[in-house]
Short mmCIF file of C-alpha atoms and ligand atoms in Angstrom, two decimals:
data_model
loop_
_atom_site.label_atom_id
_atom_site.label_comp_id
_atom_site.label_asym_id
_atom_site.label_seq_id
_atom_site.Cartn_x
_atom_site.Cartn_y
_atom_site.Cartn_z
CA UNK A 1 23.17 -14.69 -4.46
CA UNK A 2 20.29 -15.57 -6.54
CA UNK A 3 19.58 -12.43 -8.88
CA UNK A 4 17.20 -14.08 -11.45
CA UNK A 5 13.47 -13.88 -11.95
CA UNK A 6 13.41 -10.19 -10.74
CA UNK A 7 13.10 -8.32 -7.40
CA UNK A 8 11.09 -10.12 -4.78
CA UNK A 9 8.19 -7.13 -4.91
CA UNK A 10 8.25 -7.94 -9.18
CA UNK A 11 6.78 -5.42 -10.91
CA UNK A 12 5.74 -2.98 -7.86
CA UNK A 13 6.77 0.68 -7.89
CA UNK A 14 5.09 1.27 -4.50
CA UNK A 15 5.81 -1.32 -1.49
CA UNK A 16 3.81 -1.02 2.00
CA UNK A 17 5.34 -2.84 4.92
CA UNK A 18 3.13 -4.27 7.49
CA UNK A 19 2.67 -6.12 10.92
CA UNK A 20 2.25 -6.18 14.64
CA UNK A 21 4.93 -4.12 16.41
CA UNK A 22 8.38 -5.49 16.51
CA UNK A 23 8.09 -8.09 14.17
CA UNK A 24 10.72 -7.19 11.49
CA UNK A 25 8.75 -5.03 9.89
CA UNK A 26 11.47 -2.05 9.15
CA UNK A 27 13.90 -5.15 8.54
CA UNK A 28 12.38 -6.76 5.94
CA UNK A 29 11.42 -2.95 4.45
CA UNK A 30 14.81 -2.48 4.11
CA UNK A 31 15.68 -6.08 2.93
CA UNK A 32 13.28 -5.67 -0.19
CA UNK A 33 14.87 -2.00 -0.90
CA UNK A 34 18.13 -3.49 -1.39
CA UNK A 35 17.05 -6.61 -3.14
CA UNK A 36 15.63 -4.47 -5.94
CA UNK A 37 18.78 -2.49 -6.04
CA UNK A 38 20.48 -5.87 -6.68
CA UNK A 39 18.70 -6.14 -9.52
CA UNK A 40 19.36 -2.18 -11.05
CA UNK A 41 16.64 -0.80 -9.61
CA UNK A 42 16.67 2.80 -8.08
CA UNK A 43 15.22 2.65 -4.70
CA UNK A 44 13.44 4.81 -2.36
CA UNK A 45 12.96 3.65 1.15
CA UNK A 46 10.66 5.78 3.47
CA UNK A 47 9.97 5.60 6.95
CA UNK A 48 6.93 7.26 8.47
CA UNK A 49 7.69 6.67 11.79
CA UNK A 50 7.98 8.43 15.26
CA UNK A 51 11.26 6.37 16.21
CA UNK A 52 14.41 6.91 13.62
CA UNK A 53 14.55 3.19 13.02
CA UNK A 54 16.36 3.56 9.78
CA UNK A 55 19.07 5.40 10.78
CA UNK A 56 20.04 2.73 13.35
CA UNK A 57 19.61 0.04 10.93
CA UNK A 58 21.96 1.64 8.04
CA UNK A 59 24.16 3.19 10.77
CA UNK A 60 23.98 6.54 9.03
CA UNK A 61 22.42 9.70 10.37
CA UNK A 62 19.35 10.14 8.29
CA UNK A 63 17.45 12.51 10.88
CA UNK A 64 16.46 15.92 9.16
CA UNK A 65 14.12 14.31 6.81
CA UNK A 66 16.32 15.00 3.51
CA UNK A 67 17.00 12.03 0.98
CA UNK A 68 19.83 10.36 1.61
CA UNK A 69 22.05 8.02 -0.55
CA UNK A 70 22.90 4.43 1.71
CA UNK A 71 26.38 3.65 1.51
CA UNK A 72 27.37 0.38 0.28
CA UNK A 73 23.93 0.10 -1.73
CA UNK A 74 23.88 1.15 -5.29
CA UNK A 75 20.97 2.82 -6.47
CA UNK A 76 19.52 2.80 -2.38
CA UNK A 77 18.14 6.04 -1.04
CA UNK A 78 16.78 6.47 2.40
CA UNK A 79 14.46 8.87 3.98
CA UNK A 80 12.96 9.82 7.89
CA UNK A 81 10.41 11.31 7.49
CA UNK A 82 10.09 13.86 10.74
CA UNK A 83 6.75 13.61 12.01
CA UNK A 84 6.74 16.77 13.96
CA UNK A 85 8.32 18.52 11.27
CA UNK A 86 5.18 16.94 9.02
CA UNK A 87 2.24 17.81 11.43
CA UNK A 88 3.58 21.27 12.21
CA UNK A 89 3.66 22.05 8.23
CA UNK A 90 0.30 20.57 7.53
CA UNK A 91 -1.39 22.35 10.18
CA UNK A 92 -0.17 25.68 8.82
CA UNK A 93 -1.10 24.78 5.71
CA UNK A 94 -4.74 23.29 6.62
CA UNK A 95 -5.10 26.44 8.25
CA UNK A 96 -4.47 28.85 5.67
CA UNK A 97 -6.84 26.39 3.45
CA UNK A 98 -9.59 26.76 6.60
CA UNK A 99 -8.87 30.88 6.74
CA UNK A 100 -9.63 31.25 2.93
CA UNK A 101 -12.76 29.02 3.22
CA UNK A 102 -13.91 31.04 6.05
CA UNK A 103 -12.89 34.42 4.49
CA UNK A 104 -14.78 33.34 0.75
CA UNK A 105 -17.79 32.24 2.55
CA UNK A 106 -17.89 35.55 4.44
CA UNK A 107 -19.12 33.96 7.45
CA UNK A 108 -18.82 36.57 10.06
CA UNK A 109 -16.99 34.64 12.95
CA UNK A 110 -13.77 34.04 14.29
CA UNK A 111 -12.63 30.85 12.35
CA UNK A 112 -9.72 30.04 15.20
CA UNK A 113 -12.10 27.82 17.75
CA UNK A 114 -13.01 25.84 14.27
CA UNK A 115 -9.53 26.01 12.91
CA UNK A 116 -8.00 24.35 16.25
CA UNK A 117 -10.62 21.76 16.40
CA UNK A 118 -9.54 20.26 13.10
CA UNK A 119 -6.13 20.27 13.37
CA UNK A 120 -5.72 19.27 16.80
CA UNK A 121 -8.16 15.96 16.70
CA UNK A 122 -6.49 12.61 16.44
CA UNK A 123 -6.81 12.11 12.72
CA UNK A 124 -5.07 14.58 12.49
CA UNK A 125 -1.72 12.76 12.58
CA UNK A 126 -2.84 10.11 9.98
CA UNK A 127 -4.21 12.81 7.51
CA UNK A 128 -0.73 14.64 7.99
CA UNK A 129 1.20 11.37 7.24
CA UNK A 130 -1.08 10.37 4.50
CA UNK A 131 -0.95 13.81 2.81
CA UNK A 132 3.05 12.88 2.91
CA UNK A 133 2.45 9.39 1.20
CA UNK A 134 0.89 11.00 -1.21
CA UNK A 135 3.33 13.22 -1.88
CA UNK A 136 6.01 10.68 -2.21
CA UNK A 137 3.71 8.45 -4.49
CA UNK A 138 3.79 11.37 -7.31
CA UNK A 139 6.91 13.09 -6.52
CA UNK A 140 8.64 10.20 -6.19
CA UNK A 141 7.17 8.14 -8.69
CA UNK A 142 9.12 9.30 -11.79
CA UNK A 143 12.80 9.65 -9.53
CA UNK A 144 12.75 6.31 -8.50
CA UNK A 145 12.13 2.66 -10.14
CA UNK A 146 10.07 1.17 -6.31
CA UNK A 147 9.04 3.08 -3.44
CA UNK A 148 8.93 1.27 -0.10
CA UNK A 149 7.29 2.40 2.86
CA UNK A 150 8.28 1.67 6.18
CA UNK A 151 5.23 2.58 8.27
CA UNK A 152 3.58 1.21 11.45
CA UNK A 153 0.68 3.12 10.26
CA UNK A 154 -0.36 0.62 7.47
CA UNK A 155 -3.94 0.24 9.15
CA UNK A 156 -4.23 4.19 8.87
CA UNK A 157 -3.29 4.41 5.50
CA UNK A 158 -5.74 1.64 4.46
CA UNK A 159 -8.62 3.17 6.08
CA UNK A 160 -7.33 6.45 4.12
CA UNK A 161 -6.94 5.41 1.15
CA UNK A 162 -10.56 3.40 1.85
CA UNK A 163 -11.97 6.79 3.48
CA UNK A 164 -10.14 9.10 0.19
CA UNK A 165 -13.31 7.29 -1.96
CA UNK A 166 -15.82 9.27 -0.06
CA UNK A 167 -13.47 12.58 0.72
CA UNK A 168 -13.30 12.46 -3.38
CA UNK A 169 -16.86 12.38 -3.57
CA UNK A 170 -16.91 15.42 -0.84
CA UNK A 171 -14.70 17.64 -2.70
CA UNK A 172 -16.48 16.93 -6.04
CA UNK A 173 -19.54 18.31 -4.04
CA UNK A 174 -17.64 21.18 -2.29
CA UNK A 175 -16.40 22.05 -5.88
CA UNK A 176 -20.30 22.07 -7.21
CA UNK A 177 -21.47 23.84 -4.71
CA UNK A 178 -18.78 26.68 -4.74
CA UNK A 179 -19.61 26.95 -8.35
CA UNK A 180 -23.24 27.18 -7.75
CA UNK A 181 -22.82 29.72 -5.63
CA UNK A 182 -20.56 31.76 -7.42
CA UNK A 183 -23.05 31.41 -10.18
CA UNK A 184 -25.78 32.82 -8.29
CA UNK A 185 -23.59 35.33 -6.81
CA UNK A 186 -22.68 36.57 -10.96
CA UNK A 187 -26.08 36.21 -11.55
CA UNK A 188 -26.80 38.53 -8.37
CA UNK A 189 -23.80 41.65 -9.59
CA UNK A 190 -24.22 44.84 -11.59
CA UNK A 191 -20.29 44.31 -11.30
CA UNK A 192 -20.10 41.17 -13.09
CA UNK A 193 -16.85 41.72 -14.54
CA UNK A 194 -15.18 42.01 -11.43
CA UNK A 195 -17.14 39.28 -10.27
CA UNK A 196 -16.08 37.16 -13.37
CA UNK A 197 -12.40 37.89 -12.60
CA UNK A 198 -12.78 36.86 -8.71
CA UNK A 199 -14.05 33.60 -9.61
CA UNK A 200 -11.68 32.85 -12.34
CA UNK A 201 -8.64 33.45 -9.53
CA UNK A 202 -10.81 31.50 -6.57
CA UNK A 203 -7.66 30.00 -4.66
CA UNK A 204 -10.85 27.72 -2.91
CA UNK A 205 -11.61 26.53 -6.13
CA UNK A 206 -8.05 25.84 -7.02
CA UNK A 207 -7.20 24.32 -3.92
CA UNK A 208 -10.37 21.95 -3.90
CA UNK A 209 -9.32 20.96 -7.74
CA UNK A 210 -5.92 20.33 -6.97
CA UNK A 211 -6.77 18.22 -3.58
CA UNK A 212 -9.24 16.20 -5.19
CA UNK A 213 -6.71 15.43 -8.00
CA UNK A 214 -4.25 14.60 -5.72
CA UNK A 215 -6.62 11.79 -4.15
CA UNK A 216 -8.23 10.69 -7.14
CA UNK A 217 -4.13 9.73 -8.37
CA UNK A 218 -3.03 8.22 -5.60
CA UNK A 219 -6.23 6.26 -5.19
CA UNK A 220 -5.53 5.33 -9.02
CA UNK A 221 -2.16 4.09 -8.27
CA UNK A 222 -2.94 2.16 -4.76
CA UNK A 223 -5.29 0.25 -5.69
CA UNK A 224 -3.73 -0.90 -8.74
CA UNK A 225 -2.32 -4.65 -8.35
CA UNK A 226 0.30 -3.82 -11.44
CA UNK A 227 1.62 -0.76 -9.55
CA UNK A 228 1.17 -1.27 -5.87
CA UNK A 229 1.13 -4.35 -3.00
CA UNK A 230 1.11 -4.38 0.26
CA UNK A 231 3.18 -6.88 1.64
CA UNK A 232 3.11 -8.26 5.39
CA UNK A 233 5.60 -9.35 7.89
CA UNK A 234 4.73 -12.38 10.72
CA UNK A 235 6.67 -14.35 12.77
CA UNK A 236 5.44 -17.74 14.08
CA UNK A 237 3.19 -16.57 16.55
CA UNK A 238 -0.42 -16.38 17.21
CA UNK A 239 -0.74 -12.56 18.02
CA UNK A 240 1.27 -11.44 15.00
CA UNK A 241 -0.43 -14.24 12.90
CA UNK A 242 -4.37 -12.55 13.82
CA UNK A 243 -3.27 -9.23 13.09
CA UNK A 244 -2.15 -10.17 9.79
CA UNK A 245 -5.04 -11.77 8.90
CA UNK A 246 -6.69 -9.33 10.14
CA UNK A 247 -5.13 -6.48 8.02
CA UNK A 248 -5.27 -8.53 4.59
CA UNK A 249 -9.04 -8.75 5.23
CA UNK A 250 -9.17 -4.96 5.53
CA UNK A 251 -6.85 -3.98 2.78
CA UNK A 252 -8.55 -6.64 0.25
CA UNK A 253 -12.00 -4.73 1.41
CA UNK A 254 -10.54 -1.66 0.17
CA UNK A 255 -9.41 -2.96 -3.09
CA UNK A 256 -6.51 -2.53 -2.08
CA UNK A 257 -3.46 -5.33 -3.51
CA UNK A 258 -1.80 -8.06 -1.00
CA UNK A 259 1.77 -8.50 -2.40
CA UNK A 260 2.75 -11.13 -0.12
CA UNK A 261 3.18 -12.07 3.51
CA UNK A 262 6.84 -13.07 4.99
CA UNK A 263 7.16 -14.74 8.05
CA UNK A 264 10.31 -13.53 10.23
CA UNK A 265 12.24 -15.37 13.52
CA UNK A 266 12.19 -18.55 12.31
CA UNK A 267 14.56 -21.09 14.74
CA UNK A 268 15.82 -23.42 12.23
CA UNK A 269 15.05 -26.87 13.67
CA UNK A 270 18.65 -27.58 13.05
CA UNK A 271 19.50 -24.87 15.54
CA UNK A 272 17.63 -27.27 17.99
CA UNK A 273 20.45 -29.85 18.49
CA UNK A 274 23.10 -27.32 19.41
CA UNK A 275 21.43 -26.50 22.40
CA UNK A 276 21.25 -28.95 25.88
CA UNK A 277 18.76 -27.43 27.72
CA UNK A 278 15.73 -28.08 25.39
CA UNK A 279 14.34 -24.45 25.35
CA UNK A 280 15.41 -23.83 21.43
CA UNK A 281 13.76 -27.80 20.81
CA UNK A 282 10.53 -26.83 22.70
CA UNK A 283 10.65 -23.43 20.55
CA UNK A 284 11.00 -25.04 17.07
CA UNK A 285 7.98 -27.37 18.07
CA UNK A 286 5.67 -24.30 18.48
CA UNK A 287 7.03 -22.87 15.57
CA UNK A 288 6.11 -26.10 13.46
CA UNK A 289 2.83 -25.63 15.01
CA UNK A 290 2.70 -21.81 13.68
CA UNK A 291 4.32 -22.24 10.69
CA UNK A 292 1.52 -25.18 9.61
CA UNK A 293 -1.11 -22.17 10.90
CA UNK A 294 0.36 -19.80 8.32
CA UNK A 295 0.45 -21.91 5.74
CA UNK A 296 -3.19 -23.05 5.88
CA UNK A 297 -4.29 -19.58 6.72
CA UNK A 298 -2.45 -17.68 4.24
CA UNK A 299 -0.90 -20.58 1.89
CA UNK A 300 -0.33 -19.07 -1.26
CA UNK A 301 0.44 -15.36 0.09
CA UNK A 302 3.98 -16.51 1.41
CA UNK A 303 6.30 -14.80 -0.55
CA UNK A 304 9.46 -16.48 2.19
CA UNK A 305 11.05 -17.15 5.02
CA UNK A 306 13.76 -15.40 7.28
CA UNK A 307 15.54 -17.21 10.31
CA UNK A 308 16.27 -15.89 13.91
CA UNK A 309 20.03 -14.14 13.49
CA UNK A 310 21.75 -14.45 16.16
CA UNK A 311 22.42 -10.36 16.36
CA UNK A 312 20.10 -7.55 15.53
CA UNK A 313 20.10 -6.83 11.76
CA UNK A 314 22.36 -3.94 11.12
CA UNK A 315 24.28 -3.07 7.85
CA UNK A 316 24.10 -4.09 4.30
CA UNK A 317 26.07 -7.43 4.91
CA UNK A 318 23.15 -8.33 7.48
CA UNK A 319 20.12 -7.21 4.81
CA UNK A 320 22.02 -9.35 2.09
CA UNK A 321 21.60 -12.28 4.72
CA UNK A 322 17.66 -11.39 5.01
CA UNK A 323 17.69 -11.65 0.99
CA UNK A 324 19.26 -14.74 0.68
CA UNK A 325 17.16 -15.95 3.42
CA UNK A 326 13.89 -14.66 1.41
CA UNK A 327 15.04 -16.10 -1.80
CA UNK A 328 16.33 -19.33 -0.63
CA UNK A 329 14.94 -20.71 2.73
CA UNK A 330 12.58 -22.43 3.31
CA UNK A 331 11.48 -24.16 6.83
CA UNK A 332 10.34 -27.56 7.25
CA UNK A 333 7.33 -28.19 9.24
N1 ATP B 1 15.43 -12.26 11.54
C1 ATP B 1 15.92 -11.52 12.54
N2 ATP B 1 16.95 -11.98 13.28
C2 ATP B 1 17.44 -11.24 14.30
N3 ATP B 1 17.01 -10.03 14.64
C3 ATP B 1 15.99 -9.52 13.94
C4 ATP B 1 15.39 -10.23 12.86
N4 ATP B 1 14.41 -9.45 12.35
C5 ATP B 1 14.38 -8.32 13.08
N5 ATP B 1 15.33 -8.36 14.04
C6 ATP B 1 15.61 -7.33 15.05
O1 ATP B 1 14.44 -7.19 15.83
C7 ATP B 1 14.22 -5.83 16.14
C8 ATP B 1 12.86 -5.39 15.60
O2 ATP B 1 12.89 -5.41 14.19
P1 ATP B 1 12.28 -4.21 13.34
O3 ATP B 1 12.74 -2.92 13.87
O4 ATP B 1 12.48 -4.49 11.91
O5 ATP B 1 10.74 -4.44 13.73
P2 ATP B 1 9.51 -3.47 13.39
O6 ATP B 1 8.36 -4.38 13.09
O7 ATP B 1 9.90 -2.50 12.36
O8 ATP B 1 9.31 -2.75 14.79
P3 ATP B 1 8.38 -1.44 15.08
O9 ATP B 1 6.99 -1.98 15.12
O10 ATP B 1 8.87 -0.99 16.37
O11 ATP B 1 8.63 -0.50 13.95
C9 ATP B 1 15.38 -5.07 15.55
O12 ATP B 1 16.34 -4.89 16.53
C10 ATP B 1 15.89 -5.99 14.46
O13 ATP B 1 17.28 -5.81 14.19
MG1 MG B 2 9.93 -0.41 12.41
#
């Protein structure tokens, strides 16, 4: 196997995997983990999604959400990330954050009607997830040489990490305005000792602060070429080919780095032969036609090329055949 030249994400510490559904996306996730462990590298690969594809792919049980070391891959740990486990905790925390906000402002209401509305609205799952990324990004950061993420959710987290510009700005305006307020409050007190001491221990304050930090690093680090790419799987199709395109027109309106596209499922033509009836022939012609597509469309993104196995991809020995695929084949077409 070819180990020079460097992992095939280079210099990335954080990896997001892409694509229409189906399309190899966890796959090639995994295949990229391991490749950088080939070359030293400790590895974190994490899955944000509903169905445990990891642990079918490894073969090990990696439900529960807790880091777990691969077997048979050096430097390779794995985690599932339980979403239910994940919304459940955020919405206890996002409302203990609400019930302080409520309680400071001394609005005289019942904050539960608000309190369900905001954590029971669709975005709610994406924040939840996101929060999670984020997490990972500077937890994980320091533990681990590359972080890859395995997530269906890559158009979420774009508009995110797009939306986390203007939810920075928010905070830094929550943050004035609590101040001002506090301000006139002190200004307000024949107490103002006691009033000093509140505000120095204002755990809205705190929490604002430390949120907005939170965004303003991961932002930092997401958008940062040297540090981050997002990297997209196809296969020679036309639906999985627009919804690439698609997402590197979003991410690259965020700022936010292409790594590389990889195109999955490709019939060798000299597969075709091999088979009488024609259908893997007429298959490998529309594949030429898709593969040209690609190329023209997204030329110099193509990072490589993995064939149609003839079995699902399970096990190291099956991800070492999606490296050496990505590092040395190459279609004709
Ligand atoms: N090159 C390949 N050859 C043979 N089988 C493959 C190949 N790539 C992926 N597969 C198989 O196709 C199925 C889908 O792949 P995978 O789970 O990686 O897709 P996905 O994009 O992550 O799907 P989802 O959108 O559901 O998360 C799996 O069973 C996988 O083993
Ligand atoms: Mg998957």
């Amino acid at each position: 196997m070819v180990r020079d030249g460097g992992p095939i994400t280079g210099e990335h510490r954080f990896v997001f995997v892409g694509g229409k559904g189906g399309v190899g996306k966890t796959v090639l996730a995994a295949a990229l983990a391991y490749d950088a462990t080939l070359h030293g590298k400790r590895v974190l690969l994490a899955s944000l999604n509903p169905v445990h594809s990891l642990t079918s792919l490894f073969g090990q049980d990696l439900a529960g959400g807790k880091l777990t070391r691969i077997e048979g891959a050096e430097g390779l740990d794995a985690i599932e990330v339980e979403i239910d486990d994940l919304v459940r905790d955020y919405k206890a925390k996002m409302t203990g954050r609400l019930r302080e906000f409520f309680r400071w402002a001394e609005v005289p209401i019942n904050p539960d009607p608000f309190i369900e509305v905001a954590t029971t609205n669709p975005a709610f799952h994406e924040s939840a997830m996101f929060d999670r990324v984020m997490d990972l990004i500077l937890e994980a950061g320091g533990k681990y040489d590359l972080v890859v993420f395995d997530t269906a959710a890559v158009a979420n987290a774009v508009r995110l990490i797009g939306l986390s510009k203007l939810y920075g700005l928010w905070l830094a305006r929550m943050i004035q305005s609590r101040r001002e307020a506090q301000q006139f409050r002190l200004s307000l007190s024949f107490r103002k000792e006691k009033v000093m001491e509140e505000i120095k221990r204002d755990p809205v304050i705190a929490d604002l602060i430390a949120l907005h930090e939170k965004f303003t690093k991961t932002r930092e680090v997401i958008t940062d070429p040297k540090l981050t790419g997002f990297y997209f799987v196809t296969t020679p199709e036309s639906l999985p080919i627009s919804v690439v395109v698609r997402f590197i027109k979003m991410v690259e309106a965020f700022n936010i780095p292409v790594g590389g596209v990889f195109v999955n499922n490709v019939i060798d033509a000299s597969e075709a032969s091999s088979d009488p009836s024609g259908y893997l022939s007429a298959k490998v012609e529309e594949q030429r036609r898709y593969l040209k597509m690609i190329a023209e469309q997204m030329g110099d993104k193509v990072k490589g090329y993995v064939r149609s196995f003839p079995s699902e991809v399970r096990g190291i020995e099956a991800l070492r055949a999606v490296v050496e695929d990505l590092r040395g084949y190459r279609p004709s077409f």
